[in-house]
Coordinates of N, CA, C and O in Angstrom, one line a residue:
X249 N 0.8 -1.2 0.0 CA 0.0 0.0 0.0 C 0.9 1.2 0.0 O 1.9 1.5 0.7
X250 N 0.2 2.0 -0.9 CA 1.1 3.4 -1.1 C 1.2 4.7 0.4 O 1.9 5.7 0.7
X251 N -0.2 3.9 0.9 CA 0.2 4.6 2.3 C 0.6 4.2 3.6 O 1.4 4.6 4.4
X252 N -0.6 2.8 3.4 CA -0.1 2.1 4.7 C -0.7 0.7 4.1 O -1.7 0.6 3.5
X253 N 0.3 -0.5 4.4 CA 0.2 -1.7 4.6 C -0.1 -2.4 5.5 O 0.8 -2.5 6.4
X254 N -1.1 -3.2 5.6 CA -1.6 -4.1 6.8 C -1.4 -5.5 7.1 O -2.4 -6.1 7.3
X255 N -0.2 -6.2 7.1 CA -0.1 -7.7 7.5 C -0.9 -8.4 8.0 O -1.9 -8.0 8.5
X256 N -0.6 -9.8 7.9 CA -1.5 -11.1 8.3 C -1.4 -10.7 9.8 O -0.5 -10.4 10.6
X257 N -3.2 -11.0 10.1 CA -3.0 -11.2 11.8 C -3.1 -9.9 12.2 O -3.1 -9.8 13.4
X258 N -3.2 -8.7 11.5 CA -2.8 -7.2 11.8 C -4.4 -6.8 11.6 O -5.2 -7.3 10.8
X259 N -4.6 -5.6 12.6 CA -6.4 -5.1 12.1 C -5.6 -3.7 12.1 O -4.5 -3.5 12.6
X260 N -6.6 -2.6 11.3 CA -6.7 -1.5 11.0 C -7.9 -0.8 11.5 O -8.9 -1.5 11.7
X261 N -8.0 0.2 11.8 CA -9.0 1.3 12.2 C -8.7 2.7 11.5 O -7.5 3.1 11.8
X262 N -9.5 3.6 10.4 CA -9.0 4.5 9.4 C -10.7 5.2 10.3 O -11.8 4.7 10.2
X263 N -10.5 6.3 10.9 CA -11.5 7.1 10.9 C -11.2 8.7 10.7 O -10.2 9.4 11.0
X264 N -12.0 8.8 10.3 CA -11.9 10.6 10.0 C -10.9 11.2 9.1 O -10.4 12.3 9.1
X265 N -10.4 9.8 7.8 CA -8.9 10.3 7.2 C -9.4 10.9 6.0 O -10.5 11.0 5.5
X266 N -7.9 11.2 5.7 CA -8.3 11.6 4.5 C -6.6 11.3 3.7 O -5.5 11.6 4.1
X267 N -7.0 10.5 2.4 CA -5.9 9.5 1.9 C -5.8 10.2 0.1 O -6.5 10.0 -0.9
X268 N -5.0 10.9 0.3 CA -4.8 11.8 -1.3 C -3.3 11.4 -2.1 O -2.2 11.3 -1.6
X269 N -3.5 11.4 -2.8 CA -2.5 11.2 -3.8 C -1.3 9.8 -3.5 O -0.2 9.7 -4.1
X270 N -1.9 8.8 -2.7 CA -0.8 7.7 -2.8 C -0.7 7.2 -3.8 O -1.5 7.6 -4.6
X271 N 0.4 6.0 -4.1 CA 0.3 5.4 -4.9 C 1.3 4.9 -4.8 O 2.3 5.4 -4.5
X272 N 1.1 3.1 -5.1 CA 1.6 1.8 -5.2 C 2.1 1.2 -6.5 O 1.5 1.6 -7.5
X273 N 2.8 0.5 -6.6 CA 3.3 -0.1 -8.0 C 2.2 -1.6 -8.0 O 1.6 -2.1 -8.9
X274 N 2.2 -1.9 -6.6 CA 0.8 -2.9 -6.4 C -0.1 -2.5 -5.9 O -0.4 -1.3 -5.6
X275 N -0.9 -3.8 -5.6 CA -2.5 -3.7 -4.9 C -2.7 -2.2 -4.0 O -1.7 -2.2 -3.4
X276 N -3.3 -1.3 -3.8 CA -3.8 -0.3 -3.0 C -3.0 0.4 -2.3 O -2.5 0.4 -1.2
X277 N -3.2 1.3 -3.8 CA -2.7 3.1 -3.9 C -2.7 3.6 -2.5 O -1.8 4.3 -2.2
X278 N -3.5 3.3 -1.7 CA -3.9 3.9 0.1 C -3.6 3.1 1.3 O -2.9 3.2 2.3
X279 N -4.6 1.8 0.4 CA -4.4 0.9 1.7 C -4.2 -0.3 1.3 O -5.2 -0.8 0.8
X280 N -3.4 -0.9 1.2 CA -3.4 -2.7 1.0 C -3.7 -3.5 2.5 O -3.4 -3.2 3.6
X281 N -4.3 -4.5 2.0 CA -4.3 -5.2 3.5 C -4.5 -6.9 2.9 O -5.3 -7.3 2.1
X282 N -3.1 -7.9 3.9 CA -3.1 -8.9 3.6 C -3.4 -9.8 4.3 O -2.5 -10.3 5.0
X283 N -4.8 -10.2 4.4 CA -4.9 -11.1 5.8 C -5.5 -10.7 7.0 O -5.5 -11.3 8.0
X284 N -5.9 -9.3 6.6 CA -5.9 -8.1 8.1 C -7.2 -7.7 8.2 O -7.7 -8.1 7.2
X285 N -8.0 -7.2 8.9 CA -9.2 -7.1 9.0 C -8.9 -5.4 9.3 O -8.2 -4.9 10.2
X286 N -9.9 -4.7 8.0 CA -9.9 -3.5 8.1 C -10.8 -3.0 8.3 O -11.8 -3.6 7.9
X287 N -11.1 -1.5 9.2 CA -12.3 -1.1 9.3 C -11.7 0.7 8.9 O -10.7 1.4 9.2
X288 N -13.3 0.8 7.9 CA -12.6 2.7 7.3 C -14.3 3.2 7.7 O -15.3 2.6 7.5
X289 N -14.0 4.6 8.4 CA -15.1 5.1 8.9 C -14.8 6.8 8.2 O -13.8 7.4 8.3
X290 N -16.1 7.2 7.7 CA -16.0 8.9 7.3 C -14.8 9.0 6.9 O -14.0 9.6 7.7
X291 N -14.2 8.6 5.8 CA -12.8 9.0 5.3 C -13.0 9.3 4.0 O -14.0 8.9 3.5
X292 N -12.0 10.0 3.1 CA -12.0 10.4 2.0 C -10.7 9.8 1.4 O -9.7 9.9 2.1
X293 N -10.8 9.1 0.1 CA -9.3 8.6 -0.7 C -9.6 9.2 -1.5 O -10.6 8.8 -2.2
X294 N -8.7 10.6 -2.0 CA -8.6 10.9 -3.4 C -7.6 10.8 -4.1 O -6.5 10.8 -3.6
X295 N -7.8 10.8 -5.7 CA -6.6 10.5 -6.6 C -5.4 9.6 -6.1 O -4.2 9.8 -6.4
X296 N -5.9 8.7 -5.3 CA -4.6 7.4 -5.2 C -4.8 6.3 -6.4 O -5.7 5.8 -7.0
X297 N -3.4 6.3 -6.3 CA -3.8 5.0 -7.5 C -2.9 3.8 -7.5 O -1.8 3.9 -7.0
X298 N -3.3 2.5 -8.3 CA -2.0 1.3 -8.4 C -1.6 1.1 -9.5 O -2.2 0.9 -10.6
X299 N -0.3 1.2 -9.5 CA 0.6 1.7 -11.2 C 0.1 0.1 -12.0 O -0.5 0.2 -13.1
X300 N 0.4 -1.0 -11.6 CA 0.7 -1.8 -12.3 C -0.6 -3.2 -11.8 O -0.2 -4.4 -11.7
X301 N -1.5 -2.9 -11.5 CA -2.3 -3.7 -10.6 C -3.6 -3.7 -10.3 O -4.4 -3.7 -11.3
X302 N -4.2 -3.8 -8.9 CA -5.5 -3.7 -9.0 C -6.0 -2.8 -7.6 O -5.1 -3.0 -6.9
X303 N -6.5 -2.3 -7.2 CA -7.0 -1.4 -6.1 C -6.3 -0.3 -5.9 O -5.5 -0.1 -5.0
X304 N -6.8 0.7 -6.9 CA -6.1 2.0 -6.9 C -6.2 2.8 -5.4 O -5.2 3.4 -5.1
X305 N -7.2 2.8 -4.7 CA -7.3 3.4 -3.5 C -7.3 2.4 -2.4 O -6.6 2.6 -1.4
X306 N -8.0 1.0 -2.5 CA -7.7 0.1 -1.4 C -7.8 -1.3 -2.0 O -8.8 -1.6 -2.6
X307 N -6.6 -2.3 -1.7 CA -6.2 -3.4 -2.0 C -6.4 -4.5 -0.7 O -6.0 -4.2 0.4
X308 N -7.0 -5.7 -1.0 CA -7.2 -6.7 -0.1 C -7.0 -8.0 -0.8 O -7.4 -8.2 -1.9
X309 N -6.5 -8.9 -0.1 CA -6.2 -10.2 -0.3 C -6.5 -11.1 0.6 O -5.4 -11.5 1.1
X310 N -7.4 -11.6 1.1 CA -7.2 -12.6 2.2 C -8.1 -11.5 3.5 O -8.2 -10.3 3.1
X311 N -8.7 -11.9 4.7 CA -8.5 -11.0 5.5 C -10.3 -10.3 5.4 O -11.3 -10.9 5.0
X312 N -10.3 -9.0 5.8 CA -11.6 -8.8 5.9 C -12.0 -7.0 5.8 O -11.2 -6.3 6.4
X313 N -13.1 -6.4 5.1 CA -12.5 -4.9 5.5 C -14.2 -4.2 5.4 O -15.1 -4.6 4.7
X314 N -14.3 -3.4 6.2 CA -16.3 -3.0 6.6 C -15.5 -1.5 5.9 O -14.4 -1.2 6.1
X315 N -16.3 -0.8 5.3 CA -16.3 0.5 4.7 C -17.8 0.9 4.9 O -18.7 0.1 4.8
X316 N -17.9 2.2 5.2 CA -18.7 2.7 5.7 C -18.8 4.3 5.7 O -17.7 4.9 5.6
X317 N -20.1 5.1 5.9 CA -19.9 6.6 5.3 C -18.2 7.2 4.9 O -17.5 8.0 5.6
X318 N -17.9 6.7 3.5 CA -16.7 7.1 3.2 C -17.2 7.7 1.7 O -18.4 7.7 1.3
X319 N -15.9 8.2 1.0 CA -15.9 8.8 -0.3 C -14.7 8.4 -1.0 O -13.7 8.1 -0.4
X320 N -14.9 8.4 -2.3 CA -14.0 7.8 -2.7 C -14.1 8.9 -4.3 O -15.2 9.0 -4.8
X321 N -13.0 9.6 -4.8 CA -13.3 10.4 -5.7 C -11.6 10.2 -6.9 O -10.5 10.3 -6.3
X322 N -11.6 9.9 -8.5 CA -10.9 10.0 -8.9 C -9.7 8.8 -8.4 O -8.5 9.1 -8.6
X323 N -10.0 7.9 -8.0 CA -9.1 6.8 -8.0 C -8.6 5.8 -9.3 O -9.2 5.4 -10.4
X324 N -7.6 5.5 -9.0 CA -7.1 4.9 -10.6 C -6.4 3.5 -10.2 O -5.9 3.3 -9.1
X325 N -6.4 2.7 -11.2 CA -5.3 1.4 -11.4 C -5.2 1.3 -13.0 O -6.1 1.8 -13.8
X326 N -4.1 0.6 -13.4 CA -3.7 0.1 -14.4 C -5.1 -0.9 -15.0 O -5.8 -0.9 -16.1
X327 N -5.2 -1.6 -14.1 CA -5.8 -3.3 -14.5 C -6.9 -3.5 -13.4 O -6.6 -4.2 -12.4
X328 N -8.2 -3.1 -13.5 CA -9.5 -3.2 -12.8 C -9.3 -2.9 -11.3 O -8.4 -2.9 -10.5
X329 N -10.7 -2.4 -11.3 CA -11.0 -2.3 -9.8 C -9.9 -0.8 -9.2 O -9.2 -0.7 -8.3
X330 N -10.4 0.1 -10.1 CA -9.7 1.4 -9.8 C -9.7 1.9 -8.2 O -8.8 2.4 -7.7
X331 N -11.4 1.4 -7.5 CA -11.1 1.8 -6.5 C -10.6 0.8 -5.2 O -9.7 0.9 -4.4
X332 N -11.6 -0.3 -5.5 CA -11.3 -1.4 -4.8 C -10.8 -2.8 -5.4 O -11.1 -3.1 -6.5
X333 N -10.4 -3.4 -4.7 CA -10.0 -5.0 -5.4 C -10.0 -5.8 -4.1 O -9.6 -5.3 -3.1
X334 N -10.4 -6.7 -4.2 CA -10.3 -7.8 -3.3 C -10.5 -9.3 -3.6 O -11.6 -9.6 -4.1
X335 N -9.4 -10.2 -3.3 CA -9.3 -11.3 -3.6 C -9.2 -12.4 -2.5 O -9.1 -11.9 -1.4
X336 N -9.2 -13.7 -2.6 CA -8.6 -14.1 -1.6 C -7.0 -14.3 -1.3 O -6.1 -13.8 -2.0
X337 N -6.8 -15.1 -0.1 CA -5.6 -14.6 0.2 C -4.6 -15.7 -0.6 O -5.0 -16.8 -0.8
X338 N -3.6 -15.5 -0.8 CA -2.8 -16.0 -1.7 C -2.8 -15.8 -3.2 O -2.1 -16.4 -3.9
X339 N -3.6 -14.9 -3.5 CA -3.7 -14.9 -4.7 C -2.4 -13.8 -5.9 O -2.2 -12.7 -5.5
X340 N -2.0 -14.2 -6.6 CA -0.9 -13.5 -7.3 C -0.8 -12.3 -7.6 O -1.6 -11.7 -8.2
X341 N 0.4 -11.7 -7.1 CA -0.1 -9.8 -7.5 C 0.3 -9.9 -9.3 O 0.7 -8.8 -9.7
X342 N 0.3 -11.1 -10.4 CA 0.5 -10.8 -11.2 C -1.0 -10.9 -11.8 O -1.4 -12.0 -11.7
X343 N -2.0 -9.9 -12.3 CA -3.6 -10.0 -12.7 C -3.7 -11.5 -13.7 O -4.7 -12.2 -13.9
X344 N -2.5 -11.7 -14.1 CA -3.2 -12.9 -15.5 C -2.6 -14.1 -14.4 O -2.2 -15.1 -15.1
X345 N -2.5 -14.2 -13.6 CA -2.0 -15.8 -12.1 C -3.0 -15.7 -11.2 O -2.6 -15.6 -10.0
X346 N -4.7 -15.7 -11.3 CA -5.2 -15.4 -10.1 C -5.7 -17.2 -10.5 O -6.2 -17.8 -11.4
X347 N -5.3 -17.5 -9.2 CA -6.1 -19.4 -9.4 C -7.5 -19.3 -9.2 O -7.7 -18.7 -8.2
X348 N -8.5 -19.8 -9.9 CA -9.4 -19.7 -9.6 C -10.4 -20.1 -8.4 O -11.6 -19.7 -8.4
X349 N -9.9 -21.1 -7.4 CA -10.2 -21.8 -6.0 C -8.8 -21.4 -4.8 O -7.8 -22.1 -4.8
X350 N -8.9 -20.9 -4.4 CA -8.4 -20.2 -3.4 C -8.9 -20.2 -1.8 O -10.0 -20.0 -1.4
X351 N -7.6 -20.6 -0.9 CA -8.7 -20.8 0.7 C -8.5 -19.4 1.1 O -7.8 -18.6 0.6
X352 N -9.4 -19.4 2.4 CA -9.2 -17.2 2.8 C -9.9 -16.3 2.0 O -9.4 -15.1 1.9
X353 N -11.0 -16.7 1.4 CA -11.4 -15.3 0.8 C -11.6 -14.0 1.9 O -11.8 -13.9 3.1
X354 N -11.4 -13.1 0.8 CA -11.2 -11.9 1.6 C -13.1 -11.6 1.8 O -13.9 -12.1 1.1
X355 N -13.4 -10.8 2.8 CA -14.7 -10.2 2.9 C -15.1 -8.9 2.8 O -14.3 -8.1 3.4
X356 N -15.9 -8.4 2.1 CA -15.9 -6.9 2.1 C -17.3 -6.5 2.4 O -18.2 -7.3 2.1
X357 N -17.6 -5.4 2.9 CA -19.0 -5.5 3.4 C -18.2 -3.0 2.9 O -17.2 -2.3 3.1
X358 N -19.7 -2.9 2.1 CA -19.5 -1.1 2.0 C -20.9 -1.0 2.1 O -21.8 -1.7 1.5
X359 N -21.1 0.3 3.1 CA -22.3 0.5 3.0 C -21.9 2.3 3.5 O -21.0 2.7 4.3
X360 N -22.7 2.9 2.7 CA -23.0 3.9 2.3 C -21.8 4.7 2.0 O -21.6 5.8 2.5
X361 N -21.0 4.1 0.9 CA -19.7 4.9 0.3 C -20.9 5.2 -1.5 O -21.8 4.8 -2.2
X362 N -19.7 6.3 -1.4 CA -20.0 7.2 -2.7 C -18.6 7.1 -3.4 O -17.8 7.7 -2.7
X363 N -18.3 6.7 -4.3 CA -17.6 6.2 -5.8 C -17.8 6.7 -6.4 O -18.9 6.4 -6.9
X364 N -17.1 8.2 -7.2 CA -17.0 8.7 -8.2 C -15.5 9.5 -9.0 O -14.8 10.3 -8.5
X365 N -15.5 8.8 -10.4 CA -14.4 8.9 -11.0 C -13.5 8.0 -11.0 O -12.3 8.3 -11.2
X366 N -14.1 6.7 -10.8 CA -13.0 5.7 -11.2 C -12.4 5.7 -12.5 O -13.0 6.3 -13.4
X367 N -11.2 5.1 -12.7 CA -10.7 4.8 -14.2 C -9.4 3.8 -14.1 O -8.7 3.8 -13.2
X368 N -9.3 3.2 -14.8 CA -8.7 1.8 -15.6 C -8.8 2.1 -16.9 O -9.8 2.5 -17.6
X369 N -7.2 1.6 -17.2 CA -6.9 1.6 -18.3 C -7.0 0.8 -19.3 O -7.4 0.9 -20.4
X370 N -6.5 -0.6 -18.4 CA -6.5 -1.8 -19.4 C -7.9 -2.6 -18.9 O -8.0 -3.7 -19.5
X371 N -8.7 -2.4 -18.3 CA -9.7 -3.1 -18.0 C -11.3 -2.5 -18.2 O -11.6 -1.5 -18.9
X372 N -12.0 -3.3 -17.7 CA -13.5 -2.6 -17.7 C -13.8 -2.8 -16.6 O -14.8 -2.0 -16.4
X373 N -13.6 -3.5 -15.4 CA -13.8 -3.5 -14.0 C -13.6 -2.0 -13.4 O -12.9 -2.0 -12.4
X374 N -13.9 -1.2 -13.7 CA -13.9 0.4 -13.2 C -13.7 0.8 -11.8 O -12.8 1.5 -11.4
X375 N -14.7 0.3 -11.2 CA -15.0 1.0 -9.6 C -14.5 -0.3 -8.8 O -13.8 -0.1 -7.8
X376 N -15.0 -1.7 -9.2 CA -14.9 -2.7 -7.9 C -14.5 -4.1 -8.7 O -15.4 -4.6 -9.3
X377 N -13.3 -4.7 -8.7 CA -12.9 -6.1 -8.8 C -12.5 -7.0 -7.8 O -11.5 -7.1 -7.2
X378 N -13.6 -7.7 -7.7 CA -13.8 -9.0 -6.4 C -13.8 -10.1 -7.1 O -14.2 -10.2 -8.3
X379 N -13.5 -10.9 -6.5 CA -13.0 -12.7 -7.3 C -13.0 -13.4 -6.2 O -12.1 -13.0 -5.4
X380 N -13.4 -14.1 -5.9 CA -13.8 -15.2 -5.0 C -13.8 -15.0 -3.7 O -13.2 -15.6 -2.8
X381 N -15.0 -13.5 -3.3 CA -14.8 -13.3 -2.4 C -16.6 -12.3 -2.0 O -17.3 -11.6 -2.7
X382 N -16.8 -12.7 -0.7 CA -18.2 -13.0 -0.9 C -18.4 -11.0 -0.3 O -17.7 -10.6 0.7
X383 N -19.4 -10.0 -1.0 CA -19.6 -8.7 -1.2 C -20.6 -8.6 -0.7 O -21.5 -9.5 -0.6
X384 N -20.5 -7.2 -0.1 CA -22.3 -6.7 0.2 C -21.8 -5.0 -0.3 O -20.8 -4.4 0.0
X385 N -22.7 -4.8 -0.9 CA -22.9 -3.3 -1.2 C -24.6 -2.9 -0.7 O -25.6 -3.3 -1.2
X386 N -24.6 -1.8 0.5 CA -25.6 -1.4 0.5 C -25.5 0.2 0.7 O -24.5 0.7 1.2
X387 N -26.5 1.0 0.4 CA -26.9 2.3 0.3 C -25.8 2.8 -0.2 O -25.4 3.7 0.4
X388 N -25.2 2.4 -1.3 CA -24.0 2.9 -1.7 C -24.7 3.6 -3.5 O -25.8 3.5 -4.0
X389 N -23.5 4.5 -4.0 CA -23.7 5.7 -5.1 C -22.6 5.6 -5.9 O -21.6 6.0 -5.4
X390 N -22.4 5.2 -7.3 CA -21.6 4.9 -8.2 C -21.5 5.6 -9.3 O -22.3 5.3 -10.2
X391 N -20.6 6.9 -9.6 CA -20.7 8.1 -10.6 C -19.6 8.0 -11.2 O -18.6 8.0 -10.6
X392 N -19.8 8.1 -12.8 CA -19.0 8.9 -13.4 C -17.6 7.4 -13.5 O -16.7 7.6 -12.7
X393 N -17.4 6.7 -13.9 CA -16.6 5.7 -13.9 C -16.2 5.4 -14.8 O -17.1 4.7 -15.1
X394 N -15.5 5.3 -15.7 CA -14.5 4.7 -16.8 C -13.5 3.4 -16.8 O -12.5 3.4 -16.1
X395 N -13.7 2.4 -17.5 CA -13.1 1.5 -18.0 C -12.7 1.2 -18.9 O -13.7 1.1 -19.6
X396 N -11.2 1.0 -19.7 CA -11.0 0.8 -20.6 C -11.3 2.0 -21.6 O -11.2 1.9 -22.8
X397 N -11.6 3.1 -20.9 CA -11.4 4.3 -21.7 C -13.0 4.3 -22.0 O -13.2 5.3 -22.8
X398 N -14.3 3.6 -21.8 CA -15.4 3.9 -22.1 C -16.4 4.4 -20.7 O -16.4 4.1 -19.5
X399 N -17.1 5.1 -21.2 CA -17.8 6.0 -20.0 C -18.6 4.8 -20.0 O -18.4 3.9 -20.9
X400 N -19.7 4.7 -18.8 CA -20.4 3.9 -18.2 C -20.2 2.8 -18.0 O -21.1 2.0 -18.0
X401 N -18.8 2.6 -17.8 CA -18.5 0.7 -17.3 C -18.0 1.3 -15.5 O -17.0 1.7 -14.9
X402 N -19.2 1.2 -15.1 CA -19.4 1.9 -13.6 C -18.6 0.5 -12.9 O -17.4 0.4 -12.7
X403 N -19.7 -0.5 -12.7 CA -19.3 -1.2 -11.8 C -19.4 -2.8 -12.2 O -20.4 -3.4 -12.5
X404 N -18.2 -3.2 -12.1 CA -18.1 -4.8 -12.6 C -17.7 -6.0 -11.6 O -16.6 -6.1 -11.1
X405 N -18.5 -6.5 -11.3 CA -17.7 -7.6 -10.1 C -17.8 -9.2 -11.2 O -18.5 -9.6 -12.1
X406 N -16.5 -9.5 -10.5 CA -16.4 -10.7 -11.0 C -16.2 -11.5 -9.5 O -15.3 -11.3 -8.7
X407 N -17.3 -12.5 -9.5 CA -17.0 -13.1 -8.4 C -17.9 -14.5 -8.4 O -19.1 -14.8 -8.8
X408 N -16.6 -15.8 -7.2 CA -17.6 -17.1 -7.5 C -18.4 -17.4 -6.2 O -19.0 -18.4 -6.0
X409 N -18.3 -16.0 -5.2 CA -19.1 -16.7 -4.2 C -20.1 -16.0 -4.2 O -20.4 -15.7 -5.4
X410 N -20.9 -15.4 -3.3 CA -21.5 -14.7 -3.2 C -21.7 -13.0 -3.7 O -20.7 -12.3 -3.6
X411 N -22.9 -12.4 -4.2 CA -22.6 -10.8 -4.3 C -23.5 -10.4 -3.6 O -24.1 -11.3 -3.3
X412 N -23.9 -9.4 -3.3 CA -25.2 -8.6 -2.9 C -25.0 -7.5 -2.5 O -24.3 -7.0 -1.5
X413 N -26.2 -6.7 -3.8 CA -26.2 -5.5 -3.8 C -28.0 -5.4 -3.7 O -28.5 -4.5 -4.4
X414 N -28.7 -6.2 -3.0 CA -30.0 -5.8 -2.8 C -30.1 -4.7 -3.7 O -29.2 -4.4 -4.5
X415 N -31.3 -3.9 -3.5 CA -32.1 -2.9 -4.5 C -31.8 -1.4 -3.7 O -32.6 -0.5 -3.4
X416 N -30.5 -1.5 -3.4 CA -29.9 -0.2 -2.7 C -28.6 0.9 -3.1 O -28.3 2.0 -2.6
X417 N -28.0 0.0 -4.4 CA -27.0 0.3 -5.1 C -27.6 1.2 -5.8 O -28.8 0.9 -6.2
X418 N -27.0 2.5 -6.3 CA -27.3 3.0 -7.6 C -25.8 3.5 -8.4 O -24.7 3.9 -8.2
X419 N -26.6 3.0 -9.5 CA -24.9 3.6 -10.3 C -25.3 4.4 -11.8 O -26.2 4.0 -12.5
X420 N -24.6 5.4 -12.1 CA -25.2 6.5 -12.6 C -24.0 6.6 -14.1 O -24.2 7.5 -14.9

């Protein structure tokens, strides 16, 4: 992580921040976390990004992370999931090595974050790339997102466990 890295076995608490301009050659321009159970409250990540990777503002592998009244504006990666990525744990920081069965999935639970201005270059996963790793998005707001250089590829999840975004998501 281009700001701060979170190890196996390690938890995080992010309240009241505000995470501008990091940036990672890997997983999460702001925050990477491997194995770690993160928790982000009322924070702002702007313009962080991952040069060569996936989770331009926050990267997960393994591990667990609750997002909650935050903002997220202008985040970038190379290769999907400009703002978020999360995989499970072990999985390869090279995007074309991710095995498809993996133990540890990571968990992500966002509820009431606002996402706007994602962008990816080489991909169309814009705002959120998840892969075997079970999601909840609720009362959340998805604006203005670019993938692969096309407007409206807001939000792509690719995932084999679980998703849910009940009828609370909007993406614009």
């Amino acid at each position: 992580g281009g700001g701060i890295a979170v190890l196996r076995d390690a938890s995080l608490s992010v309240v009241d921040s505000l995470f501008h301009e990091n940036a990672a050659a890997r997983p999460g321009g702001a925050i990477y976390g491997d194995g770690a159970a993160i928790e982000v409250r009322r924070s702002r990540f702007v313009s962080n990004r991952s040069g060569s990777w996936r989770g331009g503002a926050i990267g997960l592998t393994g591990g667990s992370i609750d997002v909650q009244g935050s903002a997220f504006a202008h985040n970038s990666a190379e290769d999907g999931g400009a703002t978020f990525a999360f995989l499970p744990s072990g999985a390869s920081h090279d995007p074309n090595n991710i095995p498809e069965l993996l133990t540890d999935p990571a968990s992500a639970y966002l509820s009431h974050v606002t996402v706007h201005g994602s962008v990816t270059t080489s991909n169309t996963e814009s705002a959120i790339y998840a892969k075997g790793t079970p999601l909840v998005v609720e009362d959340s707001v998805f604006t203005g997102s670019y993938g692969n250089g096309d407007p409206g590829s807001l939000v792509v999840l690719v995932s084999y466990d679980r998703v849910d975004t009940g009828e609370t998501v909007r993406a614009e």
